[in-house]
Amino acid sequence: MKLYRALCLVAALLGSAVWTQTAQAAEDPALDSATASAVVEQTINLNQATSAELQLLKGVGPKTAEAIIAWREQEGPFQDVEQLLAIKGIGEKTLQAIRDRLTL
């Protein structure tokens, strides 16, 4: 009986520790999947975005993000999202996938 009580106590303590960590993770906005989804769905201004922000776009990695910034610095602000097609690494498919998330 003592062994059963000890096992129940250990199980209760472990369960409460896991529940507490789960509750804390749910309260932490950095870990909240809804927040992460909201960040991914926000629009990105091509003329102001940082490399990290550009990388939130599907199909845009570090090299492509840096190429976008380099183009912007060399050519000036984007006037049309179609200008992205001039950047190596961005084709029609990528542009179509990210077009709705871009602003100028």
Short mmCIF file of N, CA and C in Angstrom, two decimals:
data_model
loop_
_atom_site.label_atom_id
_atom_site.label_comp_id
_atom_site.label_asym_id
_atom_site.label_seq_id
_atom_site.Cartn_x
_atom_site.Cartn_y
_atom_site.Cartn_z
N MET A 1 0.82 -1.19 0.00
CA MET A 1 0.00 0.00 0.00
C MET A 1 0.87 1.26 0.00
N LYS A 2 1.98 1.21 0.77
CA LYS A 2 2.87 2.37 0.81
C LYS A 2 3.49 2.59 -0.57
N LEU A 3 3.83 1.51 -1.23
CA LEU A 3 4.41 1.62 -2.57
C LEU A 3 3.40 2.24 -3.54
N TYR A 4 2.15 1.84 -3.43
CA TYR A 4 1.10 2.38 -4.29
C TYR A 4 0.94 3.88 -4.05
N ARG A 5 0.93 4.30 -2.79
CA ARG A 5 0.81 5.73 -2.45
C ARG A 5 2.01 6.51 -3.00
N ALA A 6 3.20 5.94 -2.85
CA ALA A 6 4.40 6.61 -3.32
C ALA A 6 4.36 6.77 -4.85
N LEU A 7 3.92 5.73 -5.55
CA LEU A 7 3.81 5.81 -7.00
C LEU A 7 2.76 6.84 -7.42
N CYS A 8 1.65 6.88 -6.72
CA CYS A 8 0.61 7.87 -7.02
C CYS A 8 1.12 9.29 -6.79
N LEU A 9 1.87 9.48 -5.71
CA LEU A 9 2.42 10.79 -5.40
C LEU A 9 3.41 11.23 -6.49
N VAL A 10 4.29 10.32 -6.89
CA VAL A 10 5.26 10.64 -7.94
C VAL A 10 4.53 10.96 -9.25
N ALA A 11 3.53 10.17 -9.59
CA ALA A 11 2.77 10.40 -10.82
C ALA A 11 2.06 11.75 -10.77
N ALA A 12 1.50 12.09 -9.63
CA ALA A 12 0.82 13.38 -9.48
C ALA A 12 1.80 14.54 -9.62
N LEU A 13 2.97 14.40 -9.01
CA LEU A 13 3.97 15.47 -9.09
C LEU A 13 4.48 15.64 -10.52
N LEU A 14 4.75 14.54 -11.19
CA LEU A 14 5.21 14.62 -12.58
C LEU A 14 4.12 15.21 -13.49
N GLY A 15 2.91 14.78 -13.26
CA GLY A 15 1.79 15.30 -14.06
C GLY A 15 1.59 16.79 -13.86
N SER A 16 1.71 17.25 -12.63
CA SER A 16 1.53 18.68 -12.38
C SER A 16 2.68 19.49 -12.97
N ALA A 17 3.89 18.93 -12.97
CA ALA A 17 5.03 19.64 -13.56
C ALA A 17 4.84 19.79 -15.06
N VAL A 18 4.38 18.75 -15.72
CA VAL A 18 4.14 18.80 -17.16
C VAL A 18 3.01 19.77 -17.46
N TRP A 19 1.94 19.73 -16.67
CA TRP A 19 0.80 20.62 -16.87
C TRP A 19 1.22 22.08 -16.69
N THR A 20 2.05 22.36 -15.69
CA THR A 20 2.52 23.72 -15.44
C THR A 20 3.35 24.23 -16.61
N GLN A 21 4.25 23.41 -17.13
CA GLN A 21 5.06 23.83 -18.27
C GLN A 21 4.21 24.06 -19.50
N THR A 22 3.20 23.23 -19.71
CA THR A 22 2.31 23.39 -20.84
C THR A 22 1.51 24.68 -20.71
N ALA A 23 1.03 24.97 -19.52
CA ALA A 23 0.28 26.20 -19.28
C ALA A 23 1.15 27.43 -19.51
N GLN A 24 2.39 27.37 -19.06
CA GLN A 24 3.30 28.50 -19.26
C GLN A 24 3.60 28.69 -20.74
N ALA A 25 3.78 27.62 -21.46
CA ALA A 25 4.06 27.71 -22.90
C ALA A 25 2.86 28.32 -23.62
N ALA A 26 1.65 27.99 -23.18
CA ALA A 26 0.45 28.53 -23.81
C ALA A 26 0.32 30.03 -23.55
N GLU A 27 0.81 30.49 -22.40
CA GLU A 27 0.73 31.91 -22.07
C GLU A 27 1.84 32.72 -22.72
N ASP A 28 2.92 32.08 -23.13
CA ASP A 28 4.06 32.78 -23.70
C ASP A 28 3.80 33.07 -25.17
N PRO A 29 3.65 34.35 -25.55
CA PRO A 29 3.34 34.67 -26.94
C PRO A 29 4.39 34.16 -27.94
N ALA A 30 5.62 34.04 -27.50
CA ALA A 30 6.66 33.56 -28.41
C ALA A 30 6.43 32.11 -28.80
N LEU A 31 5.73 31.37 -27.96
CA LEU A 31 5.49 29.96 -28.22
C LEU A 31 4.09 29.70 -28.74
N ASP A 32 3.26 30.71 -28.79
CA ASP A 32 1.87 30.56 -29.18
C ASP A 32 1.79 30.37 -30.70
N SER A 33 1.26 29.25 -31.14
CA SER A 33 1.20 28.97 -32.57
C SER A 33 0.29 29.95 -33.30
N ALA A 34 -0.74 30.45 -32.62
CA ALA A 34 -1.61 31.44 -33.26
C ALA A 34 -0.83 32.72 -33.55
N THR A 35 0.03 33.11 -32.63
CA THR A 35 0.86 34.29 -32.85
C THR A 35 1.82 34.04 -34.00
N ALA A 36 2.42 32.87 -34.03
CA ALA A 36 3.35 32.55 -35.11
C ALA A 36 2.63 32.60 -36.46
N SER A 37 1.41 32.10 -36.51
CA SER A 37 0.65 32.14 -37.75
C SER A 37 0.34 33.57 -38.15
N ALA A 38 0.01 34.41 -37.16
CA ALA A 38 -0.30 35.80 -37.45
C ALA A 38 0.92 36.51 -38.02
N VAL A 39 2.09 36.21 -37.50
CA VAL A 39 3.31 36.83 -38.00
C VAL A 39 3.54 36.41 -39.44
N VAL A 40 3.34 35.14 -39.71
CA VAL A 40 3.58 34.62 -41.05
C VAL A 40 2.57 35.22 -42.04
N GLU A 41 1.37 35.55 -41.60
CA GLU A 41 0.34 36.05 -42.49
C GLU A 41 0.36 37.57 -42.66
N GLN A 42 1.19 38.29 -41.92
CA GLN A 42 1.22 39.75 -42.06
C GLN A 42 1.80 40.15 -43.40
N THR A 43 1.46 41.36 -43.84
CA THR A 43 2.02 41.84 -45.10
C THR A 43 3.41 42.41 -44.87
N ILE A 44 4.21 42.35 -45.90
CA ILE A 44 5.60 42.78 -45.82
C ILE A 44 5.80 43.91 -46.83
N ASN A 45 6.35 45.02 -46.37
CA ASN A 45 6.62 46.15 -47.24
C ASN A 45 7.97 45.93 -47.92
N LEU A 46 7.94 45.76 -49.22
CA LEU A 46 9.18 45.48 -49.97
C LEU A 46 10.21 46.60 -49.84
N ASN A 47 9.76 47.81 -49.64
CA ASN A 47 10.68 48.95 -49.59
C ASN A 47 11.23 49.23 -48.20
N GLN A 48 10.75 48.50 -47.18
CA GLN A 48 11.22 48.74 -45.82
C GLN A 48 11.65 47.47 -45.09
N ALA A 49 11.33 46.32 -45.62
CA ALA A 49 11.55 45.05 -44.92
C ALA A 49 13.03 44.74 -44.73
N THR A 50 13.32 44.15 -43.58
CA THR A 50 14.67 43.66 -43.30
C THR A 50 14.82 42.27 -43.91
N SER A 51 16.02 41.77 -43.89
CA SER A 51 16.28 40.42 -44.41
C SER A 51 15.45 39.40 -43.65
N ALA A 52 15.40 39.53 -42.33
CA ALA A 52 14.63 38.57 -41.51
C ALA A 52 13.15 38.61 -41.86
N GLU A 53 12.62 39.80 -42.09
CA GLU A 53 11.20 39.92 -42.45
C GLU A 53 10.93 39.31 -43.82
N LEU A 54 11.81 39.56 -44.76
CA LEU A 54 11.64 38.99 -46.10
C LEU A 54 11.69 37.47 -46.08
N GLN A 55 12.48 36.91 -45.17
CA GLN A 55 12.59 35.46 -45.08
C GLN A 55 11.33 34.80 -44.53
N LEU A 56 10.40 35.59 -44.01
CA LEU A 56 9.12 35.04 -43.57
C LEU A 56 8.24 34.65 -44.76
N LEU A 57 8.60 35.15 -45.93
CA LEU A 57 7.84 34.84 -47.14
C LEU A 57 8.21 33.45 -47.65
N LYS A 58 7.22 32.71 -48.09
CA LYS A 58 7.46 31.36 -48.62
C LYS A 58 8.35 31.43 -49.85
N GLY A 59 9.42 30.65 -49.82
CA GLY A 59 10.33 30.59 -50.95
C GLY A 59 11.45 31.61 -50.93
N VAL A 60 11.48 32.45 -49.89
CA VAL A 60 12.54 33.47 -49.79
C VAL A 60 13.47 33.08 -48.65
N GLY A 61 14.70 32.73 -49.01
CA GLY A 61 15.71 32.39 -48.01
C GLY A 61 16.66 33.56 -47.81
N PRO A 62 17.73 33.32 -47.06
CA PRO A 62 18.68 34.40 -46.76
C PRO A 62 19.30 35.04 -48.01
N LYS A 63 19.71 34.23 -48.98
CA LYS A 63 20.34 34.78 -50.18
C LYS A 63 19.37 35.63 -51.00
N THR A 64 18.16 35.13 -51.15
CA THR A 64 17.16 35.87 -51.92
C THR A 64 16.77 37.15 -51.20
N ALA A 65 16.63 37.08 -49.88
CA ALA A 65 16.31 38.28 -49.10
C ALA A 65 17.39 39.34 -49.27
N GLU A 66 18.63 38.92 -49.21
CA GLU A 66 19.74 39.87 -49.39
C GLU A 66 19.77 40.42 -50.81
N ALA A 67 19.40 39.59 -51.79
CA ALA A 67 19.34 40.06 -53.18
C ALA A 67 18.24 41.11 -53.36
N ILE A 68 17.13 40.92 -52.67
CA ILE A 68 16.04 41.91 -52.73
C ILE A 68 16.51 43.24 -52.16
N ILE A 69 17.18 43.18 -51.02
CA ILE A 69 17.67 44.40 -50.38
C ILE A 69 18.73 45.07 -51.25
N ALA A 70 19.63 44.28 -51.83
CA ALA A 70 20.67 44.84 -52.71
C ALA A 70 20.04 45.53 -53.92
N TRP A 71 19.03 44.89 -54.51
CA TRP A 71 18.35 45.49 -55.66
C TRP A 71 17.71 46.81 -55.26
N ARG A 72 17.05 46.80 -54.11
CA ARG A 72 16.37 48.00 -53.60
C ARG A 72 17.37 49.14 -53.36
N GLU A 73 18.53 48.80 -52.81
CA GLU A 73 19.55 49.82 -52.55
C GLU A 73 20.16 50.36 -53.84
N GLN A 74 20.28 49.51 -54.84
CA GLN A 74 20.89 49.91 -56.11
C GLN A 74 19.90 50.62 -57.03
N GLU A 75 18.69 50.11 -57.12
CA GLU A 75 17.71 50.61 -58.08
C GLU A 75 16.72 51.61 -57.48
N GLY A 76 16.66 51.68 -56.17
CA GLY A 76 15.67 52.55 -55.52
C GLY A 76 14.45 51.74 -55.12
N PRO A 77 13.45 52.42 -54.57
CA PRO A 77 12.26 51.71 -54.09
C PRO A 77 11.53 50.96 -55.20
N PHE A 78 10.95 49.85 -54.82
CA PHE A 78 10.13 49.08 -55.76
C PHE A 78 8.90 49.91 -56.12
N GLN A 79 8.56 49.92 -57.39
CA GLN A 79 7.35 50.60 -57.86
C GLN A 79 6.23 49.59 -58.11
N ASP A 80 6.61 48.34 -58.33
CA ASP A 80 5.66 47.28 -58.65
C ASP A 80 6.24 45.95 -58.17
N VAL A 81 5.40 45.09 -57.63
CA VAL A 81 5.90 43.80 -57.15
C VAL A 81 6.46 42.94 -58.29
N GLU A 82 6.03 43.21 -59.50
CA GLU A 82 6.55 42.48 -60.67
C GLU A 82 8.06 42.66 -60.82
N GLN A 83 8.61 43.73 -60.27
CA GLN A 83 10.05 43.98 -60.36
C GLN A 83 10.84 42.89 -59.64
N LEU A 84 10.21 42.15 -58.76
CA LEU A 84 10.89 41.05 -58.08
C LEU A 84 11.37 39.99 -59.06
N LEU A 85 10.73 39.90 -60.21
CA LEU A 85 11.13 38.91 -61.21
C LEU A 85 12.54 39.16 -61.74
N ALA A 86 13.06 40.36 -61.53
CA ALA A 86 14.42 40.68 -61.96
C ALA A 86 15.46 40.11 -61.00
N ILE A 87 15.02 39.60 -59.87
CA ILE A 87 15.93 39.11 -58.84
C ILE A 87 16.11 37.60 -58.99
N LYS A 88 17.38 37.19 -59.02
CA LYS A 88 17.69 35.76 -59.13
C LYS A 88 17.09 35.04 -57.92
N GLY A 89 16.39 33.96 -58.20
CA GLY A 89 15.77 33.19 -57.13
C GLY A 89 14.27 33.42 -57.01
N ILE A 90 13.77 34.42 -57.73
CA ILE A 90 12.33 34.68 -57.71
C ILE A 90 11.80 34.52 -59.13
N GLY A 91 10.93 33.54 -59.27
CA GLY A 91 10.28 33.29 -60.55
C GLY A 91 8.78 33.53 -60.42
N GLU A 92 8.07 33.19 -61.46
CA GLU A 92 6.61 33.39 -61.47
C GLU A 92 5.92 32.66 -60.32
N LYS A 93 6.32 31.41 -60.07
CA LYS A 93 5.67 30.62 -59.01
C LYS A 93 5.88 31.25 -57.65
N THR A 94 7.10 31.66 -57.36
CA THR A 94 7.38 32.28 -56.06
C THR A 94 6.62 33.59 -55.94
N LEU A 95 6.63 34.39 -56.98
CA LEU A 95 5.92 35.66 -56.94
C LEU A 95 4.43 35.45 -56.71
N GLN A 96 3.84 34.48 -57.40
CA GLN A 96 2.42 34.20 -57.21
C GLN A 96 2.13 33.76 -55.77
N ALA A 97 3.05 33.01 -55.18
CA ALA A 97 2.84 32.50 -53.82
C ALA A 97 2.91 33.61 -52.77
N ILE A 98 3.68 34.66 -53.05
CA ILE A 98 3.88 35.70 -52.03
C ILE A 98 3.20 37.03 -52.37
N ARG A 99 2.68 37.17 -53.55
CA ARG A 99 2.12 38.44 -54.02
C ARG A 99 1.12 39.05 -53.03
N ASP A 100 0.22 38.25 -52.50
CA ASP A 100 -0.83 38.76 -51.60
C ASP A 100 -0.28 39.29 -50.28
N ARG A 101 0.94 38.95 -49.96
CA ARG A 101 1.53 39.36 -48.69
C ARG A 101 2.47 40.55 -48.84
N LEU A 102 2.56 41.11 -50.04
CA LEU A 102 3.51 42.19 -50.31
C LEU A 102 2.80 43.54 -50.43
N THR A 103 3.45 44.56 -49.88
CA THR A 103 3.01 45.94 -50.08
C THR A 103 4.22 46.75 -50.53
N LEU A 104 3.95 47.94 -51.03
CA LEU A 104 5.03 48.82 -51.47
C LEU A 104 5.09 50.05 -50.60
#
